[in-house]
PDB file of C-alpha atoms and ligand atoms in Angstrom:
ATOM      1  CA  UNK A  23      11.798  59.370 -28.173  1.00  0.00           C
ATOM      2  CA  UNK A  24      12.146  60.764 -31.846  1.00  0.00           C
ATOM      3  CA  UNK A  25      15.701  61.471 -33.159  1.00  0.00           C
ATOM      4  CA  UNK A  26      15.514  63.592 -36.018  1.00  0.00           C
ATOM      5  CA  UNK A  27      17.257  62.080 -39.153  1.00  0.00           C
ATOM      6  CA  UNK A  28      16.728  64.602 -41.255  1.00  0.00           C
ATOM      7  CA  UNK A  29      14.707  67.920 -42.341  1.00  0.00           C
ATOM      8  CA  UNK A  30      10.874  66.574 -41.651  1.00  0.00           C
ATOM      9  CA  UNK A  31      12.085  63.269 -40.956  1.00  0.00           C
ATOM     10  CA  UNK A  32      12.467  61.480 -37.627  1.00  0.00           C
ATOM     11  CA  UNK A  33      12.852  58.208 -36.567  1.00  0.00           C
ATOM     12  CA  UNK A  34      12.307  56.055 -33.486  1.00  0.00           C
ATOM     13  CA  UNK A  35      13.412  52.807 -32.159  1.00  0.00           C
ATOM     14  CA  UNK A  36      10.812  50.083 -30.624  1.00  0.00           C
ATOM     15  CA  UNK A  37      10.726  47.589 -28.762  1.00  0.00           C
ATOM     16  CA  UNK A  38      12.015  43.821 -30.145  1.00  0.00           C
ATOM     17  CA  UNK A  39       9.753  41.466 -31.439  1.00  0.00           C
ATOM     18  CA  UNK A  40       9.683  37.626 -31.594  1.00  0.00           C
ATOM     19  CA  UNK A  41       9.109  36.418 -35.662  1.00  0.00           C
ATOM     20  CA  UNK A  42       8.756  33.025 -37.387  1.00  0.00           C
ATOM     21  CA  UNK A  43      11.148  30.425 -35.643  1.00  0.00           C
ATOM     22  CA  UNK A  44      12.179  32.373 -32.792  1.00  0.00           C
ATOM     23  CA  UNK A  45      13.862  35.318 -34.054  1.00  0.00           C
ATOM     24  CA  UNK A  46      14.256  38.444 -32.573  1.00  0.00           C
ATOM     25  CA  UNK A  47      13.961  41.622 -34.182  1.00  0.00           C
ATOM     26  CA  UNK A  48      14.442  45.108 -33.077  1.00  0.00           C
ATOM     27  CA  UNK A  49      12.166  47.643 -34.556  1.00  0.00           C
ATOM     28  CA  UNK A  50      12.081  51.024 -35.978  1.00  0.00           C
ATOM     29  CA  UNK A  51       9.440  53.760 -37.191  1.00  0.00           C
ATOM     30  CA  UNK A  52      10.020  56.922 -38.970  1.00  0.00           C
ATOM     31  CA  UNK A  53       7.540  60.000 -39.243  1.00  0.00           C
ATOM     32  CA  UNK A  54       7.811  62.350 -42.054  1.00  0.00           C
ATOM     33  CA  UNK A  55       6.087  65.749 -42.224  1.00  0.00           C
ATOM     34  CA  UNK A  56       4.546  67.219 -45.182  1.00  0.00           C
ATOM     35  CA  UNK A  57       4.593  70.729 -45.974  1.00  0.00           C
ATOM     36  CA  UNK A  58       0.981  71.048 -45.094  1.00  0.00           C
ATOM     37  CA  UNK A  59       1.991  69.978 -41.735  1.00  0.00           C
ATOM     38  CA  UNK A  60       0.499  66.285 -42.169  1.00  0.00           C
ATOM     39  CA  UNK A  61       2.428  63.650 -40.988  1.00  0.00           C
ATOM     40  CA  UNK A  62       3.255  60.280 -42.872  1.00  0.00           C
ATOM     41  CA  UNK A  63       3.828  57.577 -40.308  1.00  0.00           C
ATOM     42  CA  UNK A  64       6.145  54.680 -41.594  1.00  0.00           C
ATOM     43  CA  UNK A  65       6.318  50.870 -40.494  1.00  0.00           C
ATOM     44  CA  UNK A  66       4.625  51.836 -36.680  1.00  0.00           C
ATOM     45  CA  UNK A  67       6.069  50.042 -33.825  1.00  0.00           C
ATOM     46  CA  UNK A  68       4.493  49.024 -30.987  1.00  0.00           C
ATOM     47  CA  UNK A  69       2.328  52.296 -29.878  1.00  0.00           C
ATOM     48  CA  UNK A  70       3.046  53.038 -26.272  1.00  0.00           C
ATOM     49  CA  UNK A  71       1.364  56.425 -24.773  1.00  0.00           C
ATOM     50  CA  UNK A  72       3.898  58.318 -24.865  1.00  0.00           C
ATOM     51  CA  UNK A  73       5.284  57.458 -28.832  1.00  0.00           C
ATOM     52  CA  UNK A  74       1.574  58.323 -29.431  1.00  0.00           C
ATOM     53  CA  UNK A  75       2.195  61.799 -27.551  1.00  0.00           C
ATOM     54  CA  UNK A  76       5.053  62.545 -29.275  1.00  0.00           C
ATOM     55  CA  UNK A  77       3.858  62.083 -32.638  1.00  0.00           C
ATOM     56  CA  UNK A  78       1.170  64.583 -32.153  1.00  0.00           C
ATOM     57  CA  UNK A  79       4.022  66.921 -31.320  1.00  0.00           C
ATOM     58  CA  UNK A  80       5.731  66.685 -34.709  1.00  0.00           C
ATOM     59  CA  UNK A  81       2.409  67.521 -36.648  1.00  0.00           C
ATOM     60  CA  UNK A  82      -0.961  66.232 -37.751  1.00  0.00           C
ATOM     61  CA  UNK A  83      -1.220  62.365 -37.933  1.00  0.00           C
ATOM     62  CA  UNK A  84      -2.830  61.642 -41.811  1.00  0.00           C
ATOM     63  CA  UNK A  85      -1.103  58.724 -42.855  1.00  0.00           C
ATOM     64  CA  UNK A  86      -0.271  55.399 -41.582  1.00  0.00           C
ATOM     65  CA  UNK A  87       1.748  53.481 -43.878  1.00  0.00           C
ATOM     66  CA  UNK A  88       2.567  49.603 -43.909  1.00  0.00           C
ATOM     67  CA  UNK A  89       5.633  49.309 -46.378  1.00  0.00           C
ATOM     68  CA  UNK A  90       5.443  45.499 -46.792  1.00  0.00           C
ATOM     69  CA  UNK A  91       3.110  43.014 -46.798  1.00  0.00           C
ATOM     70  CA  UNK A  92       5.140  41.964 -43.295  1.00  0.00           C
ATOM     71  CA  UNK A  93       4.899  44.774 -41.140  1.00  0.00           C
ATOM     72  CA  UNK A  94       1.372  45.079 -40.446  1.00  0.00           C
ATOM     73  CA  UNK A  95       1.254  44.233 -36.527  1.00  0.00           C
ATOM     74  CA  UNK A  96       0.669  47.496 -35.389  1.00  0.00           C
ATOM     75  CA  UNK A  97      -1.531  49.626 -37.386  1.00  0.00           C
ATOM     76  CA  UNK A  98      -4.522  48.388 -36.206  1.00  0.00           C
ATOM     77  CA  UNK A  99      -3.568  50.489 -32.460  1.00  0.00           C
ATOM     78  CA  UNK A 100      -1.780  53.609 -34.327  1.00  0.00           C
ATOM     79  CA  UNK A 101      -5.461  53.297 -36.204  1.00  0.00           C
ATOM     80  CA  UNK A 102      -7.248  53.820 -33.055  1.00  0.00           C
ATOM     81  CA  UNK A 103      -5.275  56.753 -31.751  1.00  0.00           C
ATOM     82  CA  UNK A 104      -5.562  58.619 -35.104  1.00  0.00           C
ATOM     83  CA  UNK A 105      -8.723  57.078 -36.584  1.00  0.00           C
ATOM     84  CA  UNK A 106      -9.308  59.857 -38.992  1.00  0.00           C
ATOM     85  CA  UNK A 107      -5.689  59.001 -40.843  1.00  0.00           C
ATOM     86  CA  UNK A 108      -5.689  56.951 -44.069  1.00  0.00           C
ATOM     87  CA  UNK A 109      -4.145  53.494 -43.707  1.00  0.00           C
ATOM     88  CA  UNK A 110      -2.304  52.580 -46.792  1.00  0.00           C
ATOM     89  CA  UNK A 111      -0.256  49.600 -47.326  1.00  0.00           C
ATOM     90  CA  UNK A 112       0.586  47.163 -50.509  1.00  0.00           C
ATOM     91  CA  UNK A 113      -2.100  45.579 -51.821  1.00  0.00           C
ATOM     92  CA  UNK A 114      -1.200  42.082 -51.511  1.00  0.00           C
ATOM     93  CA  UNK A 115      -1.428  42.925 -47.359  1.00  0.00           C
ATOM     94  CA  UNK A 116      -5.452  43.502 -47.616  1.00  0.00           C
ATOM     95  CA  UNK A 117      -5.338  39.655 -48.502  1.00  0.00           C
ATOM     96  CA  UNK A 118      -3.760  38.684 -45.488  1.00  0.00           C
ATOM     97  CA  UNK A 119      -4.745  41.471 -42.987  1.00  0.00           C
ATOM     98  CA  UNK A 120      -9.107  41.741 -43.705  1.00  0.00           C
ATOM     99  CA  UNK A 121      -9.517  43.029 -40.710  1.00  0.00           C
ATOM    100  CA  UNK A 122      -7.579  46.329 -41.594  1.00  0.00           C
ATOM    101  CA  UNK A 123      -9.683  49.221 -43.255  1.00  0.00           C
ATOM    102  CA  UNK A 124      -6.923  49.983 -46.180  1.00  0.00           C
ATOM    103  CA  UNK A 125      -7.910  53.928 -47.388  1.00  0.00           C
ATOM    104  CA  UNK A 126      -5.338  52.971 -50.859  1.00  0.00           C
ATOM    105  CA  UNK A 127      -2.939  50.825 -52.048  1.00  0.00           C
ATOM    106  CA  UNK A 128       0.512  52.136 -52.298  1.00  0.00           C
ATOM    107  CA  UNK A 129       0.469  50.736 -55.819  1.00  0.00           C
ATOM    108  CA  UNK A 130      -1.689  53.262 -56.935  1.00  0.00           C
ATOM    109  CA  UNK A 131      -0.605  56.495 -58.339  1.00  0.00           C
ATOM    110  CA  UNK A 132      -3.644  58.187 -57.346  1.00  0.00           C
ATOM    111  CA  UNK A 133      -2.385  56.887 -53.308  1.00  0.00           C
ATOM    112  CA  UNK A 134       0.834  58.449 -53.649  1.00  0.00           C
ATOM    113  CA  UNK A 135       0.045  61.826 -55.537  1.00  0.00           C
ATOM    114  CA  UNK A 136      -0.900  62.842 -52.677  1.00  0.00           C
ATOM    115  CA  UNK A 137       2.702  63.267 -51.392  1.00  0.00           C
ATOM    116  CA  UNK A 138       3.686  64.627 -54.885  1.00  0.00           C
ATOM    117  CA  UNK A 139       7.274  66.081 -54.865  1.00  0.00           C
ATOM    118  CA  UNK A 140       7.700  64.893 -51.230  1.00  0.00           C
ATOM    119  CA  UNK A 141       7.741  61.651 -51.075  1.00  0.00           C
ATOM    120  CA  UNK A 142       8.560  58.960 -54.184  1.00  0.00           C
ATOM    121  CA  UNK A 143       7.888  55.239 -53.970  1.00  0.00           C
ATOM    122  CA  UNK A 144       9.535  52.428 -56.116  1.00  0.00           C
ATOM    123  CA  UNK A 145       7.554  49.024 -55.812  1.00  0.00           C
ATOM    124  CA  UNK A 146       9.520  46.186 -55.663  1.00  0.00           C
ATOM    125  CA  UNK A 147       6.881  43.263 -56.211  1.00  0.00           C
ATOM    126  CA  UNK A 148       6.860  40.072 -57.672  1.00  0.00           C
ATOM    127  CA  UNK A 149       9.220  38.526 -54.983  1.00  0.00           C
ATOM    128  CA  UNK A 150       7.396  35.130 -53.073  1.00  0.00           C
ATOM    129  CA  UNK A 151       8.066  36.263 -50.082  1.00  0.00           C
ATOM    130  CA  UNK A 152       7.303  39.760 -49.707  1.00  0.00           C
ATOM    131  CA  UNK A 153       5.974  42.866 -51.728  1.00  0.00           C
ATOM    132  CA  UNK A 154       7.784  45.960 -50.189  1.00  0.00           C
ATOM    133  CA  UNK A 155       7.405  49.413 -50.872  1.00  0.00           C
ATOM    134  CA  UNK A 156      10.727  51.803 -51.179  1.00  0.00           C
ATOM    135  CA  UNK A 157      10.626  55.602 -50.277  1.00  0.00           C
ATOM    136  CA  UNK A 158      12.319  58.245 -51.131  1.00  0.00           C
ATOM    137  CA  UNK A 159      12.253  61.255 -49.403  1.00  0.00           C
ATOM    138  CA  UNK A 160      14.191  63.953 -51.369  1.00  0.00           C
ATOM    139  CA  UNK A 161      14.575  66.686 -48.943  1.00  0.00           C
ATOM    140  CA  UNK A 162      16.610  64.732 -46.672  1.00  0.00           C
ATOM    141  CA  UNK A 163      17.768  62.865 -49.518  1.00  0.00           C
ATOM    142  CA  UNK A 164      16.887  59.276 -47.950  1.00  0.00           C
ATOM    143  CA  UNK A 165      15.958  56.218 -49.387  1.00  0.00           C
ATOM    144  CA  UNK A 166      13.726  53.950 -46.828  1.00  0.00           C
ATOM    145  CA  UNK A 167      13.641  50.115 -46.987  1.00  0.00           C
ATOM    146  CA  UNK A 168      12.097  48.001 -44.777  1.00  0.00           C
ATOM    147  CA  UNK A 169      13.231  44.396 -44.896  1.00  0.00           C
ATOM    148  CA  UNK A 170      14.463  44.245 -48.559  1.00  0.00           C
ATOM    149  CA  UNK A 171      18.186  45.618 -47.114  1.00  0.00           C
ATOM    150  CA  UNK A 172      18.503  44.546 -43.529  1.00  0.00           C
ATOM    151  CA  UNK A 173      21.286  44.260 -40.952  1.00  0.00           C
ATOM    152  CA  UNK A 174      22.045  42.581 -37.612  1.00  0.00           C
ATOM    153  CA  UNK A 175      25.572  42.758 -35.715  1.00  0.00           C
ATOM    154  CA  UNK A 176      27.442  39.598 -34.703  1.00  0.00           C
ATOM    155  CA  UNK A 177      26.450  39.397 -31.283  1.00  0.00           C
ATOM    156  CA  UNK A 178      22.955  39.850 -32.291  1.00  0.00           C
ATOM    157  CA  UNK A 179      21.843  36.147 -33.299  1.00  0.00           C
ATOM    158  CA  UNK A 180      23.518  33.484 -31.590  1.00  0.00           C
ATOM    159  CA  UNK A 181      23.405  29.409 -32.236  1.00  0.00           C
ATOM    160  CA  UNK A 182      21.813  28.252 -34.974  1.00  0.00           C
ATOM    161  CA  UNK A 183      19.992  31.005 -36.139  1.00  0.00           C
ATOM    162  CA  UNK A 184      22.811  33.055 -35.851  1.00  0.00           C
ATOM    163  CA  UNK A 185      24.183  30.455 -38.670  1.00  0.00           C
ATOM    164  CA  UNK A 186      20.950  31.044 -40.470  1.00  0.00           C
ATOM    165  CA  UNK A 187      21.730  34.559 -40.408  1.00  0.00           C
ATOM    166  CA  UNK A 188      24.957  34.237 -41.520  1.00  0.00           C
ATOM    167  CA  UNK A 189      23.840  31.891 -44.835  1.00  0.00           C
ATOM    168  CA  UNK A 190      21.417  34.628 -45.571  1.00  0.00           C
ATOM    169  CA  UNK A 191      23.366  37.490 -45.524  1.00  0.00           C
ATOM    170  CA  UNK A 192      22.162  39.377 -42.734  1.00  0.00           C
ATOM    171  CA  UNK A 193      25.418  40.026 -40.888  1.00  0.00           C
ATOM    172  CA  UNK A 194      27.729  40.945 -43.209  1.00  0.00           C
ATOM    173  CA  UNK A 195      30.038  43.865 -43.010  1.00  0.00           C
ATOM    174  CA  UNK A 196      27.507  45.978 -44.209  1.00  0.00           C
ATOM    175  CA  UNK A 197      23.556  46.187 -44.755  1.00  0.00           C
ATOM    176  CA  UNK A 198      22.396  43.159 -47.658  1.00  0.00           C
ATOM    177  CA  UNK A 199      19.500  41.996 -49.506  1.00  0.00           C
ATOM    178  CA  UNK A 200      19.147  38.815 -47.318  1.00  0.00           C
ATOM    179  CA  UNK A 201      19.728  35.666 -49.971  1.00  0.00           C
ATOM    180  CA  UNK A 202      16.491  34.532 -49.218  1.00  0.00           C
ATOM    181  CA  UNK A 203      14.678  37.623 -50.541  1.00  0.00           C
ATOM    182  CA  UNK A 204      17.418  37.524 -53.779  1.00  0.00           C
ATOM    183  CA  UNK A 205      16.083  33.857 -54.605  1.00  0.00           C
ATOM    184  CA  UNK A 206      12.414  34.336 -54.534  1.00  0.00           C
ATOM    185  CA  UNK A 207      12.217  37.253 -57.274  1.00  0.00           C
ATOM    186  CA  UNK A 208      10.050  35.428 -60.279  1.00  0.00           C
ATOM    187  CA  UNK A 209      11.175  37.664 -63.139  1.00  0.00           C
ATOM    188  CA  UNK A 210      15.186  39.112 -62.179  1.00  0.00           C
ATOM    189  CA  UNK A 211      14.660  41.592 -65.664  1.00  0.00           C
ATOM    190  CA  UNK A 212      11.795  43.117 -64.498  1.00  0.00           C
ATOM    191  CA  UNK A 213      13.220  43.642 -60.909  1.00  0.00           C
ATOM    192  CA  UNK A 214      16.252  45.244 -62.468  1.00  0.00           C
ATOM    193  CA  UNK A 215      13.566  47.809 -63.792  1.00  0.00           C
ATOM    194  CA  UNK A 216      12.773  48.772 -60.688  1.00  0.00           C
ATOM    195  CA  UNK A 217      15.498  48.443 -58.576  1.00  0.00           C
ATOM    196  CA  UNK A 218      17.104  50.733 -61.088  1.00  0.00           C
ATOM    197  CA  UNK A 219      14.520  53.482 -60.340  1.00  0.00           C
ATOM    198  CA  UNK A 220      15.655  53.209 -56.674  1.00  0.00           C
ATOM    199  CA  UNK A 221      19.397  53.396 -58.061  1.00  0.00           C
ATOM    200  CA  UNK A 222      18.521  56.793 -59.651  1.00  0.00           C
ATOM    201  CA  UNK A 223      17.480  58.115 -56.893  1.00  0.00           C
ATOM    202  CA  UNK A 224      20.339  61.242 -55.274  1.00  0.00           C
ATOM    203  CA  UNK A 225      20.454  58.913 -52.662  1.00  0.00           C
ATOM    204  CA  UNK A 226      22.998  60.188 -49.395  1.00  0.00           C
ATOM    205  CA  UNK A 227      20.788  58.049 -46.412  1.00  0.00           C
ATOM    206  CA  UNK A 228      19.652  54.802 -46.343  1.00  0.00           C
ATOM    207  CA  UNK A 229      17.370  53.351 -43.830  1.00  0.00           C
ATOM    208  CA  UNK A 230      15.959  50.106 -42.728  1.00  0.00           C
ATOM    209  CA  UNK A 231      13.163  48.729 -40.317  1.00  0.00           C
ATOM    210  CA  UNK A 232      16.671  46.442 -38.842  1.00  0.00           C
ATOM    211  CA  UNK A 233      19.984  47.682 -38.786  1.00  0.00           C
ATOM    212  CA  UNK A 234      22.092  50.568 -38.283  1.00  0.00           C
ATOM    213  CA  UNK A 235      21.237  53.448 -41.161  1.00  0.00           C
ATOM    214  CA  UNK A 236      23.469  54.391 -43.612  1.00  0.00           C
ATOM    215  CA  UNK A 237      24.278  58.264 -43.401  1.00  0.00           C
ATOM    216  CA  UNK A 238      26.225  58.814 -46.595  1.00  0.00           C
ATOM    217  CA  UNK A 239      27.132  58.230 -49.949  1.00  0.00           C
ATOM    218  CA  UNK A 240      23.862  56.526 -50.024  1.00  0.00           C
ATOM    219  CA  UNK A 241      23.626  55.973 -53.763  1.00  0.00           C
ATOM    220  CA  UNK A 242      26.749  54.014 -54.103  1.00  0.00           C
ATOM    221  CA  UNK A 243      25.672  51.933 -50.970  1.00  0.00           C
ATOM    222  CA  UNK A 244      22.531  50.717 -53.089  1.00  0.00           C
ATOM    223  CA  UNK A 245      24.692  49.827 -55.998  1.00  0.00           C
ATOM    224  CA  UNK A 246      26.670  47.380 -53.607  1.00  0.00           C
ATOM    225  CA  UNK A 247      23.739  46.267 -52.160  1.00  0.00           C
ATOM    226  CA  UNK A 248      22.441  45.060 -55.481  1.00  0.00           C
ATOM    227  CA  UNK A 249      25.316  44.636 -57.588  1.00  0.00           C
ATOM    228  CA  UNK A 250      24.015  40.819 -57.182  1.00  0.00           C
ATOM    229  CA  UNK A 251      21.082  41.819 -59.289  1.00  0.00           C
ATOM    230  CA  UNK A 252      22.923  42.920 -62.276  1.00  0.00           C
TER     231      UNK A 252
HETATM  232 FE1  FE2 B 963      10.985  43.399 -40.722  1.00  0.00          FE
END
């Protein structure tokens, strides 16, 4: 159920879901473990009994984590299997989701000195679309994007929004900011600041919510990927 992608790091597929207009997306989730044993659960999907279980198996739910301010539709459930775990999220997904009980914004420094050493955060906001949160987890030396990189084989689209796909970058020969996201930053110097952060990181992995992970030479990946940017 949980492949493990890395020391303390694991990662599990879910099931598709349907978005805006129709298209399909297949899902992923990663759990990382703390030193203290606490676990930081990433992007839930869909929480079946038995993902539940096996959660519990890797160590002590504490954190449940939206990365975006679009992949929300699940922490309300992982919320009622682990109610005493923090929900954090970015803030601009309090707006839209009321009926969540945020513990933090990922935003705040405070939030994220919790996982001090373990797990660094870069966020990329001030994009119309989306606000989305990018970890880095140094002992597996992974960087973890949601939908900001993304990736979808040939096959996986087909008629016109396999065209649509195509415009926006989404199944090229290798993961891509899609050219939607790439338009919609307000301020491109000040998303250079911060997408140069991420760049800094000792990046070898890369993963994504959508799309085969990268498994090395990470940090030159994420150049490519926003060599648009600069
Ligand atoms: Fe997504």
């Amino acid at each position: 159920m949980f492949k493990e992608f890395g020391p303390s790091l694991w990662i599990s597929d879910g099931p598709v879901v349907t978005a805006n207009m129709g298209f399909r997306y297949p899902t992923r989730m990663a759990v990382i473990r703390l030193k203290d044993g606490g676990l930081v659960i990433w992007s839930p999907v869909a929480a079946s009994p038995a993902l539940v279980g096996a959660v519990t198996s890797l160590g002590a739910p504490r954190f449940i984590v939206a990365p975006n301010t679009l992949h929300h539709l699940f922490l309300q459930e992982w919320a009622e299997s682990f109610p005493a775990a923090d929900i954090f999220g970015p803030r601009a997904l309090a707006q839209k989701r009321s009926d969540i009980a945020f513990a933090g914004f990922l935003e705040d420094e405070a939030v994220v000195a919790q996982w001090s050493g373990e797990i660094e955060r870069v966020v990329v906001d001030g994009n119309r679309i989306m606000t989305e949160v990018v970890f880095f987890h140094p002992d597996s030396g992974t960087a973890i994007f949601t939908d900001l990189i993304q990736h979808f084989e040939r096959s996986w689209f087909s008629g016109w929004r396999g065209a649509v796909a195509r415009l926006d970058a989404m199944q090229g020969a290798e993961p891509a900011v899609p050219r939607k996201f790439r338009v919609a930053f307000s301020d491109r110097a000040a998303t250079r600041e911060k997408v140069g952060r991420i760049l800094q990181w000792p990046t070898v992995q890369v993963l994504f919510a959508h799309g085969a992970p990268v498994r090395r030479d990470g940090q030159a990946f994420l150049k490519r990927a926003f060599a648009w940017l600069y």
